[in-house]
XYZ file of C-alpha atoms in Angstrom:
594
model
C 86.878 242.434 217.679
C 88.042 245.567 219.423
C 87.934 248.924 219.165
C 86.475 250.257 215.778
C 88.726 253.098 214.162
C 85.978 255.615 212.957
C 87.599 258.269 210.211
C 86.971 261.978 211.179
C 85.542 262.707 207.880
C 82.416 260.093 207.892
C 81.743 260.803 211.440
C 81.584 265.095 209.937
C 79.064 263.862 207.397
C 77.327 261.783 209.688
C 77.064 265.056 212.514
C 75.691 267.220 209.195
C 73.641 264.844 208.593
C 71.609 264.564 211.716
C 71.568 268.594 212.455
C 69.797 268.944 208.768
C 67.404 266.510 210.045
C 66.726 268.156 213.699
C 66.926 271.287 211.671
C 63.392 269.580 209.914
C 65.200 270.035 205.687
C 64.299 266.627 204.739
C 60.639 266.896 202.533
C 58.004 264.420 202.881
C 59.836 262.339 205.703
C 58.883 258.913 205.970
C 59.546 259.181 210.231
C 58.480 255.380 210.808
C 56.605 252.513 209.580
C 54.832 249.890 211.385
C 53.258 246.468 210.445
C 50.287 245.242 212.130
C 49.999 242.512 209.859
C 52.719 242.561 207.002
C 54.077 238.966 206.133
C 56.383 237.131 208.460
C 57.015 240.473 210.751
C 55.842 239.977 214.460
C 52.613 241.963 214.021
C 53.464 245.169 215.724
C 56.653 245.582 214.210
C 57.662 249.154 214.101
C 61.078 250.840 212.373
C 61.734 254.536 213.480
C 64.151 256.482 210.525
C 65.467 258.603 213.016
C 68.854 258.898 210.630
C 68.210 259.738 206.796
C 69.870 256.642 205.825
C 68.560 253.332 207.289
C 70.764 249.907 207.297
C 68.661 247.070 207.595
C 70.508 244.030 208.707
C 69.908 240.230 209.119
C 69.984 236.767 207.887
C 69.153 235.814 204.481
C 65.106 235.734 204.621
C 64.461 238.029 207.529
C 62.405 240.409 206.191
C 64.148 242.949 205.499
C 63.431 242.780 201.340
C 59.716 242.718 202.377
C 60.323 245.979 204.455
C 62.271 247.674 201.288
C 58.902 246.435 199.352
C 56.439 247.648 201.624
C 58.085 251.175 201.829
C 58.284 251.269 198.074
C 54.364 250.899 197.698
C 54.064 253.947 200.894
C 54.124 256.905 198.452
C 51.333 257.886 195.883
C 50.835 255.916 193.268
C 53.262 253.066 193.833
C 52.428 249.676 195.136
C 54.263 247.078 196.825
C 52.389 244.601 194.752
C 54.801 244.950 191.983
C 56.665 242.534 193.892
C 54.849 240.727 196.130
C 51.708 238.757 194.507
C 49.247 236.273 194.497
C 49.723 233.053 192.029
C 48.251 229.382 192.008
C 51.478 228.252 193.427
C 52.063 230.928 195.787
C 48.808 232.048 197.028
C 48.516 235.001 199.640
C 45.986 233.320 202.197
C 44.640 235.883 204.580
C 42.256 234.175 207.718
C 40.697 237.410 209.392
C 43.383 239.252 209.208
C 44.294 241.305 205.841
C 48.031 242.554 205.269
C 48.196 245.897 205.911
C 51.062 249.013 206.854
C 50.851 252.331 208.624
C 53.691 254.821 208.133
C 54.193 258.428 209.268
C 55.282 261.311 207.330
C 56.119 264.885 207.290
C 55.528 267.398 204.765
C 57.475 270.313 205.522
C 59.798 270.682 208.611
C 57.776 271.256 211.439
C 54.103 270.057 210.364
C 52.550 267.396 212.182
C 52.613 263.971 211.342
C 50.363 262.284 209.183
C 49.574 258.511 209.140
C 48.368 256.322 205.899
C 46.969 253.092 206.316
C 47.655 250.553 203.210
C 45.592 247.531 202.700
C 45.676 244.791 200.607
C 42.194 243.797 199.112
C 40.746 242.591 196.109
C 39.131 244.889 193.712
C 36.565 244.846 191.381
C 33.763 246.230 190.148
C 31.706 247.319 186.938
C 34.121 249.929 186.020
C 37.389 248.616 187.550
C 39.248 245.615 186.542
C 39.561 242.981 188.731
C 43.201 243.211 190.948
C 43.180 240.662 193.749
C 45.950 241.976 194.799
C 44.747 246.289 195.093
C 46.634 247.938 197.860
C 44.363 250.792 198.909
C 44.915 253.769 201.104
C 42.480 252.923 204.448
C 40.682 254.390 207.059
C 42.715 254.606 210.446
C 42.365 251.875 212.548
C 43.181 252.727 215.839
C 43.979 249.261 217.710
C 46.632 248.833 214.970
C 48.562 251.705 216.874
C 47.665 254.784 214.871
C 47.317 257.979 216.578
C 44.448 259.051 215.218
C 41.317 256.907 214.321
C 39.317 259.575 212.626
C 41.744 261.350 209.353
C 42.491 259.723 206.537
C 45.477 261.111 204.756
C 46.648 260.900 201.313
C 49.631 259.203 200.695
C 53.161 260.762 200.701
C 53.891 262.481 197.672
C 57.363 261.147 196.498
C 59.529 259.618 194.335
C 60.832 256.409 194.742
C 64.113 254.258 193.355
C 64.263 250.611 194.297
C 67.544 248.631 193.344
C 68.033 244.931 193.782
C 71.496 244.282 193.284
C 70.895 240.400 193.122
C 68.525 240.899 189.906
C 70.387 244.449 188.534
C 71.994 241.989 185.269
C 72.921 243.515 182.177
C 71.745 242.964 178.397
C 74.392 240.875 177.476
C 74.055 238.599 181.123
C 70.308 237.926 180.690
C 71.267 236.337 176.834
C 74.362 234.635 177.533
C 73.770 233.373 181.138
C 69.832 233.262 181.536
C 68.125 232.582 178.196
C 67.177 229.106 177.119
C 68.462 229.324 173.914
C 71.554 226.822 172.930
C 75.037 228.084 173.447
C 75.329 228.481 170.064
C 72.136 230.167 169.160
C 73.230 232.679 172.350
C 76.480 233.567 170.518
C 74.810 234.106 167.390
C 72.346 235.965 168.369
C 75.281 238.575 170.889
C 77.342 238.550 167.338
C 74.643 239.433 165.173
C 73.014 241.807 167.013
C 76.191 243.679 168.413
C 76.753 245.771 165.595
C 73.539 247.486 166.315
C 74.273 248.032 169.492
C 77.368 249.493 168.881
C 75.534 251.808 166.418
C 73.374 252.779 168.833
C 75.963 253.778 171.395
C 77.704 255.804 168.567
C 74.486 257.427 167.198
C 74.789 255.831 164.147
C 71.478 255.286 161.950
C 70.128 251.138 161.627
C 67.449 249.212 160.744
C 66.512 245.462 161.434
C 63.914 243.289 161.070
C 61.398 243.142 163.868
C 62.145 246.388 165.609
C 61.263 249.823 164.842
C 63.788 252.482 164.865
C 61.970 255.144 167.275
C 61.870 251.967 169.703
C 64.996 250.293 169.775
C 66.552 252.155 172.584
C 67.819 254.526 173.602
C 71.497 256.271 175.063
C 72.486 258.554 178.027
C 76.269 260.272 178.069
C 76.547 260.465 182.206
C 78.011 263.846 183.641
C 81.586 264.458 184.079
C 80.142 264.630 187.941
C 78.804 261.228 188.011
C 81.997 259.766 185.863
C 84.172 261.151 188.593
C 81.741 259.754 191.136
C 82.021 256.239 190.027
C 85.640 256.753 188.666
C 86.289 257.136 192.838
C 84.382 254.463 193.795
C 85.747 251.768 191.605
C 88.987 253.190 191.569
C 89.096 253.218 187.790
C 89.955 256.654 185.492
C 86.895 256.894 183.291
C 87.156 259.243 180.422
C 83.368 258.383 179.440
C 80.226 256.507 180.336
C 77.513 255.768 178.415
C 74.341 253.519 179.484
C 71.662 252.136 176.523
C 68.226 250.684 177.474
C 67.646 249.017 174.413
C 65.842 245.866 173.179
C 68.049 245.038 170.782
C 68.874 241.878 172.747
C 65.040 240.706 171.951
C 63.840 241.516 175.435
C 64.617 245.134 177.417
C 68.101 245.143 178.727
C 70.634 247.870 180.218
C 74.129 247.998 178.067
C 77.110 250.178 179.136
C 79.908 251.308 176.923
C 83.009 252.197 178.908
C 86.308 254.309 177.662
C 89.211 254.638 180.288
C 92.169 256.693 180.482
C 94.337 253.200 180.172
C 92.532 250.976 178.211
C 90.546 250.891 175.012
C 86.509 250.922 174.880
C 84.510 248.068 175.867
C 80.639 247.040 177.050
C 79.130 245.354 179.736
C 80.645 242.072 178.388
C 83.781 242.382 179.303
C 83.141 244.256 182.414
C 82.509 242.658 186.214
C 79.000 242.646 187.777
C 80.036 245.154 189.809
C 80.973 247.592 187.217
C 77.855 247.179 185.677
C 76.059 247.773 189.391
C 77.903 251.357 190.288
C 77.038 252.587 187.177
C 73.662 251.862 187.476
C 73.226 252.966 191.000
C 74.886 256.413 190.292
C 73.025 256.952 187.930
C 69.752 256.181 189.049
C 70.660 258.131 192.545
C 72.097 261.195 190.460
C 68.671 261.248 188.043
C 66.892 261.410 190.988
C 65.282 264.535 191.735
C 65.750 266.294 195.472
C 64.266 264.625 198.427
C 63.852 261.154 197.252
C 63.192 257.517 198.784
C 66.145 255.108 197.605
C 65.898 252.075 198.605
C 68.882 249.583 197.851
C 69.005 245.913 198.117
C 72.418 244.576 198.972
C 74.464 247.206 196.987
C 77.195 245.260 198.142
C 77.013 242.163 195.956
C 80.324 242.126 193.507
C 81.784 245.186 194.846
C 84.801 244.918 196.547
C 85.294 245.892 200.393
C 87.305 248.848 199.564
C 84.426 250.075 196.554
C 81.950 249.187 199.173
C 83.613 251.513 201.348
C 83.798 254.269 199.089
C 79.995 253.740 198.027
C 79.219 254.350 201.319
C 81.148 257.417 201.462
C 79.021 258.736 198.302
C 75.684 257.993 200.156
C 76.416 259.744 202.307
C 77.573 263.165 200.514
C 74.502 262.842 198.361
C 72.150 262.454 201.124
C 73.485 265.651 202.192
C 73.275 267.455 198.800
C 69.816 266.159 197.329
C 68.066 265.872 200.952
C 67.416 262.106 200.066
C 66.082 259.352 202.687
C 67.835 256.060 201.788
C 67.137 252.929 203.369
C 69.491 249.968 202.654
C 69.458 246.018 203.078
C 73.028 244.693 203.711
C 75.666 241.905 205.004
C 78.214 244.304 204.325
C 80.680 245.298 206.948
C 82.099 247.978 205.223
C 78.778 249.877 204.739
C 77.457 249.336 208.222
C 80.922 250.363 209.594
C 81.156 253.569 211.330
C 77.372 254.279 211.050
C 75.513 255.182 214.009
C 73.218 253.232 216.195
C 70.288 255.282 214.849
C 70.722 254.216 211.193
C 70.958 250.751 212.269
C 68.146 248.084 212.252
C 69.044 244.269 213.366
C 66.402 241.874 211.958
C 65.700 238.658 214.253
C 64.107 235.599 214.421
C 61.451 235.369 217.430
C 62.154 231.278 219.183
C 59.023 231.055 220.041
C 56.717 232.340 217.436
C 59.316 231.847 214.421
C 58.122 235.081 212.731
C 61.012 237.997 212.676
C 61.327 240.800 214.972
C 63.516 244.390 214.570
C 66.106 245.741 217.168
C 66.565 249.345 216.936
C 69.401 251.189 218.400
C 72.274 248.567 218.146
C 76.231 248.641 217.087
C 78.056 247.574 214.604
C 79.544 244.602 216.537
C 76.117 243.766 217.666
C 74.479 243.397 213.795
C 76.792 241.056 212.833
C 77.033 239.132 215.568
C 73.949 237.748 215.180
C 74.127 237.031 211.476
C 75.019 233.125 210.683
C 77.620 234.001 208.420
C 79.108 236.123 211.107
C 80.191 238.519 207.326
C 82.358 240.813 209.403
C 85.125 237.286 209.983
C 85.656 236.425 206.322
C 88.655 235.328 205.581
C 90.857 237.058 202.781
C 92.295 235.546 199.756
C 94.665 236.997 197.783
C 95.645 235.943 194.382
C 97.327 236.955 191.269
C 94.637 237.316 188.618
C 91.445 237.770 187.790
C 91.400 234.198 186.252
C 92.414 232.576 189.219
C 89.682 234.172 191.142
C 87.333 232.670 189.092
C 88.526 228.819 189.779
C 88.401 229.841 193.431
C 85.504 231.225 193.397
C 83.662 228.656 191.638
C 84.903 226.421 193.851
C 84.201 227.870 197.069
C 80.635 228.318 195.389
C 80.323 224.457 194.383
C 81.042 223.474 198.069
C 78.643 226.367 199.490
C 81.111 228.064 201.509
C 81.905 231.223 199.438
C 80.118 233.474 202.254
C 83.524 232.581 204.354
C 86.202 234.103 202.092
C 86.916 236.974 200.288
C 88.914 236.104 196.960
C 90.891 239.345 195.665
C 93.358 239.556 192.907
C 96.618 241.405 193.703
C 98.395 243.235 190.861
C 102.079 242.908 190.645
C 101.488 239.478 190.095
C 103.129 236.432 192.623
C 106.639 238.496 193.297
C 103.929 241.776 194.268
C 102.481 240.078 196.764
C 104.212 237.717 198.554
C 106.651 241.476 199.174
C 103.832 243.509 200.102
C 100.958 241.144 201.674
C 103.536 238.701 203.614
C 105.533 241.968 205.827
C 102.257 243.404 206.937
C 100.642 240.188 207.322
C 103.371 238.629 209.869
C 103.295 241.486 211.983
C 100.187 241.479 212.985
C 98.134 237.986 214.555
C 94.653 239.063 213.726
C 96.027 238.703 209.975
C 97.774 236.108 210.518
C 94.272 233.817 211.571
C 92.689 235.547 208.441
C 94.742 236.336 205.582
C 96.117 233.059 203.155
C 97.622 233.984 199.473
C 97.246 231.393 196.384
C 99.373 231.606 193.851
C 99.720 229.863 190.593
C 100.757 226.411 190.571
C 104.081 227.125 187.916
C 105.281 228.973 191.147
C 105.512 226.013 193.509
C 108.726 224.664 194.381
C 107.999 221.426 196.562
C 109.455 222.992 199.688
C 108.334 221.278 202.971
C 109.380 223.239 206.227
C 109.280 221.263 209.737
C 110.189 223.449 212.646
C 110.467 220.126 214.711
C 113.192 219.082 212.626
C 115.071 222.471 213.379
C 118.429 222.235 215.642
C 119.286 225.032 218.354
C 121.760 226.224 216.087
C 119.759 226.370 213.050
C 116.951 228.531 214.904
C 118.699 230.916 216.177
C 121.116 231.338 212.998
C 119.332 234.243 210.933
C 121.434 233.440 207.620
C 120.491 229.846 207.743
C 116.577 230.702 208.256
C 116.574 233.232 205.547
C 117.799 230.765 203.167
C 114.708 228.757 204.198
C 112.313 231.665 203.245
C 113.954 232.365 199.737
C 113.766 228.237 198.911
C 109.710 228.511 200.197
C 108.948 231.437 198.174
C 111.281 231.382 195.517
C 112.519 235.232 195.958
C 114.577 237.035 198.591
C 111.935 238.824 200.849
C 113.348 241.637 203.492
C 112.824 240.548 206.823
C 111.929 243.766 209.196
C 113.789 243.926 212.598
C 114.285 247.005 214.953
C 118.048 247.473 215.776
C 117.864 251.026 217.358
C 120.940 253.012 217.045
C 122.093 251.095 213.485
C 122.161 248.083 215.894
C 121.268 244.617 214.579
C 119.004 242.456 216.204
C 119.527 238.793 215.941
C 116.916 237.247 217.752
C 114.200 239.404 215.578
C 115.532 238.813 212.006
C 115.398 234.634 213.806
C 112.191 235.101 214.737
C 110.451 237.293 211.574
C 112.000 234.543 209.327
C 110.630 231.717 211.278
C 107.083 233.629 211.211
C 107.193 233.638 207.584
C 108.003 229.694 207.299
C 105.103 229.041 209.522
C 102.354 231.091 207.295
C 104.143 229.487 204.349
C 103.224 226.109 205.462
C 99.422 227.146 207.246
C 98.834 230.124 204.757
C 100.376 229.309 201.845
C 98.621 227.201 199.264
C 99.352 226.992 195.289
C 96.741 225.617 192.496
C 97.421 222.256 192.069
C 99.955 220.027 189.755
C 102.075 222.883 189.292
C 99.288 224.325 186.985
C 98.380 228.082 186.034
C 94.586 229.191 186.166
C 94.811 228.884 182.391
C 95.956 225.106 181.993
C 93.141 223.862 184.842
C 90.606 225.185 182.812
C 91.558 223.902 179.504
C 91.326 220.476 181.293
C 87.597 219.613 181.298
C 85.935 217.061 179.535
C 83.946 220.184 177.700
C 87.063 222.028 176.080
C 88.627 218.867 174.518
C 85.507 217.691 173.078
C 83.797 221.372 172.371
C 87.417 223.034 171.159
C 89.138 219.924 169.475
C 90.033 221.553 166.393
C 91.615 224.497 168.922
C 93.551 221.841 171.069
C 94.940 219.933 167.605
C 97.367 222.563 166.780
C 99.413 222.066 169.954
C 101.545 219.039 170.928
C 100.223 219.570 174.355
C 98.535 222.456 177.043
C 100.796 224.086 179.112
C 102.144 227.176 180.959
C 103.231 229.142 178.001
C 100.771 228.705 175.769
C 97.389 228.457 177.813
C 96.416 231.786 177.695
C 96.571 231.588 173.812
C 94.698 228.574 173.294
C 92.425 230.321 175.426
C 92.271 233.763 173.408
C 91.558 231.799 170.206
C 88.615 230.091 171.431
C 87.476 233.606 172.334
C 88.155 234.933 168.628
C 86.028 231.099 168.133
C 82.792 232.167 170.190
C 82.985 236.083 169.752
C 84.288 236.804 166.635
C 87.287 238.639 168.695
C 89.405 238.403 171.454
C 87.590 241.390 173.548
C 85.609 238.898 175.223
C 88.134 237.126 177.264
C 87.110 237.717 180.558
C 83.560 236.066 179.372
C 85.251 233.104 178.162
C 87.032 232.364 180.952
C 84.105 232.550 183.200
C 82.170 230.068 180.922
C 84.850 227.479 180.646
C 85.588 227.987 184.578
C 81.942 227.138 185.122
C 81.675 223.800 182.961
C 85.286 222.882 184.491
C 84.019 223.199 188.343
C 80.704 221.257 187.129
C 82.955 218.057 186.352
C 84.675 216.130 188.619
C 88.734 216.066 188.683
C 92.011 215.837 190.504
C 92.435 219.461 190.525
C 88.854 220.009 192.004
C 88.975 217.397 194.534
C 92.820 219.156 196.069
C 90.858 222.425 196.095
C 87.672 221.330 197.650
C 90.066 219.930 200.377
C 92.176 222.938 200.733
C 89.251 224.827 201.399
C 87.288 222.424 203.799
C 90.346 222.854 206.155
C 90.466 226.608 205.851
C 86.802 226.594 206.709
């Protein structure tokens, strides 16, 4: 991979960081945490926070959510049995051996360490209901490792925030996506019960069956701090934020309500997941008083690598101000990037035992080389909208290789792109094995470029190859060579022009039958029989008026045509579910990027 550029300004925040913790500021320290019997961990397992934030990293189902769990029941009066529980199905079968934790902790700065032992047991008695799965502080036992075998310390006093980015859905989501209700009876019931929610964000009085007023949620204006916060993060100009918890939905949901400096209002329906996710973690992290535990599960998920970036960036400024210890599970490069080997734990699976192991003090390169999906070698997508995303996406997902790519819409449109992603891209090899651009079918012109076929002539006349790269891409694209002196060079312009027919014909790929992301989705089986009366008024579906057969089925299921970006992610979903011509040239297109 090479060497890692490291900015000057994490690697200040990073040296601040660490002399505020050798300086002993951080409040009821959580110093380490060790598992003599915890799970699948290799009894034994210790992790040492030596660095106030702590990246846990590993395959999918390595332990590292059951570490976040067991550190979120350490402090008084929380209990890692809120998410880890006995059933029928799932029982927790302990043979000898109970599951139990020991962590370590520091009050104040320079105070000795004291060790709590937590033990699951069953409790019951005359006065006590029955809990089979009670975690209770015990006495020390010393073979487990603890210091001391004789005091028994209270827990750490401390407040905790635990985020699971895979589960953090919105109001609107957990209706439309995750309720067994018909599609219909989901739509009704988002139509008819919007207009209280928008009452509710604009403090107007209302009053509906079932719910009483006091109870139905309910709003929070954030700060301009944390607007500007997540503004920066997202890259966005936020004039206003406002988050509901409201039950207006039937069952308790979170609802945002968004104004920018460029576009109109609008909620959590019309906004990505990841929207939805830095708002919420902000928020929660800003609320938080002073010299919290956060603990954050795969922040990462629908945030872009540039957001992610940026999010780590904020961690670490508000670790900094509010004194917080945050401990994070992650495949993201961008977060473990830069980071230093203290902060970073590598979670393994023993051969011989099959249970998981930690590695403490390892580098970035390290982490991820171990990880199947090897996260840090994604390749990179571009494309021109949002809409087109979603067919790739859906399709990579359908096939089970989305962990390989990273699909990002370019603004500008195709012209915007193939100018600005194609110079830098040619120029440099590692980009070259990594970065492939898709644009919209309506853009393809048929051009087939074989370098075989090419005379000596031909190759080394610069006029005849550019002609070549304005037929492939349909636009005149400057070709960069270094002259010196106001001198041309020849054999450059030859050779940048024959670098851009080659990623044209191994990087260059187009949705198929000359389609837009629009007309491919208006193809299924489930439009033309759901949307017949739509698809009626036109002679036939096409490039021009796609998007406006799409916007009035919107105005069908919504009552408006605010909820496009919902529609299209239905409709993309029931399209990739059915088998066509237009699937099938994807799924190949992708099996040989693979």
């Amino acid at each position: 991979m090479g060497d890692i550029m490291v900015s000057d300004d994490v690697q200040n925040k990073i040296l601040t960081i660490q002399k505020m913790k050798e300086k002993n500021v951080f409040k009821n320290y959580i110093e380490y945490i060790q598992f003599p019997f915890f799970k699948n961990l290799m009894p034994g397992t210790r992790i040492n926070f030596t660095f106030p934030i702590t990246i846990l990293v590993g395959k999918n189902g390595s332990g590292k959510s059951s570490t976040l769990h067991a550190l979120y029941g350490a402090p008084n009066k929380y209990t890692c049995a809120d998410f880890w529980f006995s059933t029928e199905v799932d029982p927790i079968l302990e043979s000898g051996d109970r599951n139990r934790f020991f962590y370590g902790y520091r009050e104040n700065g320079n105070d000795e360490i004291k060790e709590v032992l937590k033990t699951r047991m069953k409790r019951g008695s005359k006065t006590k209901e029955e809990d089979p799965d009670y975690w209770e502080t015990s006495r020390p036992i010393q073979k487990d490792g603890m210091v001391s075998s004789k005091d028994r310390h209270k827990p750490v006093i401390k407040n905790v925030v635990y985020l699971d980015f895979r589960r953090e859905i919105s109001a609107f989501d957990k209706v439309f996506y995750f309720s067994k209700e018909s599609l219909e009876e989901k739509k009704k019931l988002l139509r008819d019960r919007s207009k209280y929610l928008s009452r509710l964000f604009n403090d107007e009085p209302m009053r509906f069956r079932g719910c009483d007023d006091n109870k139905i949620g309910q709003v929070e204006t954030l700060n301009e701090r944390s607007t500007e916060i997540i503004s920066n993060i997202l890259g966005k100009e936020y004039v206003s934020i406002k988050v509901a918890e409201h039950k207006i939905f039937k069952n308790p949901g979170i609802s945002i309500y968004v104004k920018t400096k460029n576009v109109k209002t609008y909620s959590e329906a019309n906004a990505g997941s990841g929207e939805t996710a830095v708002i919420q973690l902000v928020k929660n992290i800003e609320d938080a008083p002073d010299f919290s535990l956060i603990l954050l599960d795969e922040p990462e998920v629908s945030i872009h690598p540039a957001a992610q970036d940026k999010l780590k960036n904020y961690l670490l400024d508000v670790t900094k101000k509010k004194k917080l210890q945050i401990v994070i599970s992650t495949h993201s490069p961008a977060l473990i990037h830069e980071m230093p080997i203290s902060a970073i734990k590598l979670f393994k699976t023993d051969p011989i035992s099959g249970k998981f192991i930690v590695q403490e003090e390892v580098n970035y390169q390290e982490a991820f080389f171990d990880i199947e999906e090897r996260v840090y070698d994604k390749k990179i997508i571009y494309c021109e909208d949002t809409t087109a995303r979603e067919i790739l996406i859906k399709v990579l997902k359908c096939i089970e290789k989305e962990q390989f790519f990273d699909v990002m819409p370019y603004p500008g449109g195709a012209e915007n792109i193939l100018k600005t992603i194609l110079p830098v891209t040619i120029s440099n090899m590692q980009l070259l094995n990594k970065v492939f651009i898709f644009l919209d079918g309506d853009m393809d012109h048929d051009y087939k470029f074989d370098r075989s076929k090419l005379t000596v002539a031909q190759a080394n006349n610069p006029a005849y190859l550019l002609s070549n790269v304005e037929k492939a891409y349909g636009i005149k694209i400057p070709v960069n060579e270094d002259g010196g002196n106001g001198g041309r060079r020849v054999d450059q312009e030859c050779e940048a022009s024959l670098k851009y027919l080659e990623f044209y014909n191994n990087n260059m790929y187009y949705l198929p039958n000359h389609k837009i992301p629009e007309e491919i989705i208006l193809s299924s089986r489930f439009v033309k029989t759901t949307y017949d009366s739509v698809l009626a008024e036109y002679d036939t579906i096409n490039s021009k008026n796609a998007k406006e057969i799409l916007r009035k089925i919107s105005k069908i299921d919504y009552g408006d045509e605010e909820h496009y970006t919902a529609t299209i992610s239905f409709l993309a979903n029931k399209w990739v579910k059915e088998k066509s011509e237009d699937r099938s040239i994807l799924i190949d297109i992708f099996l040989r990027m693979v």
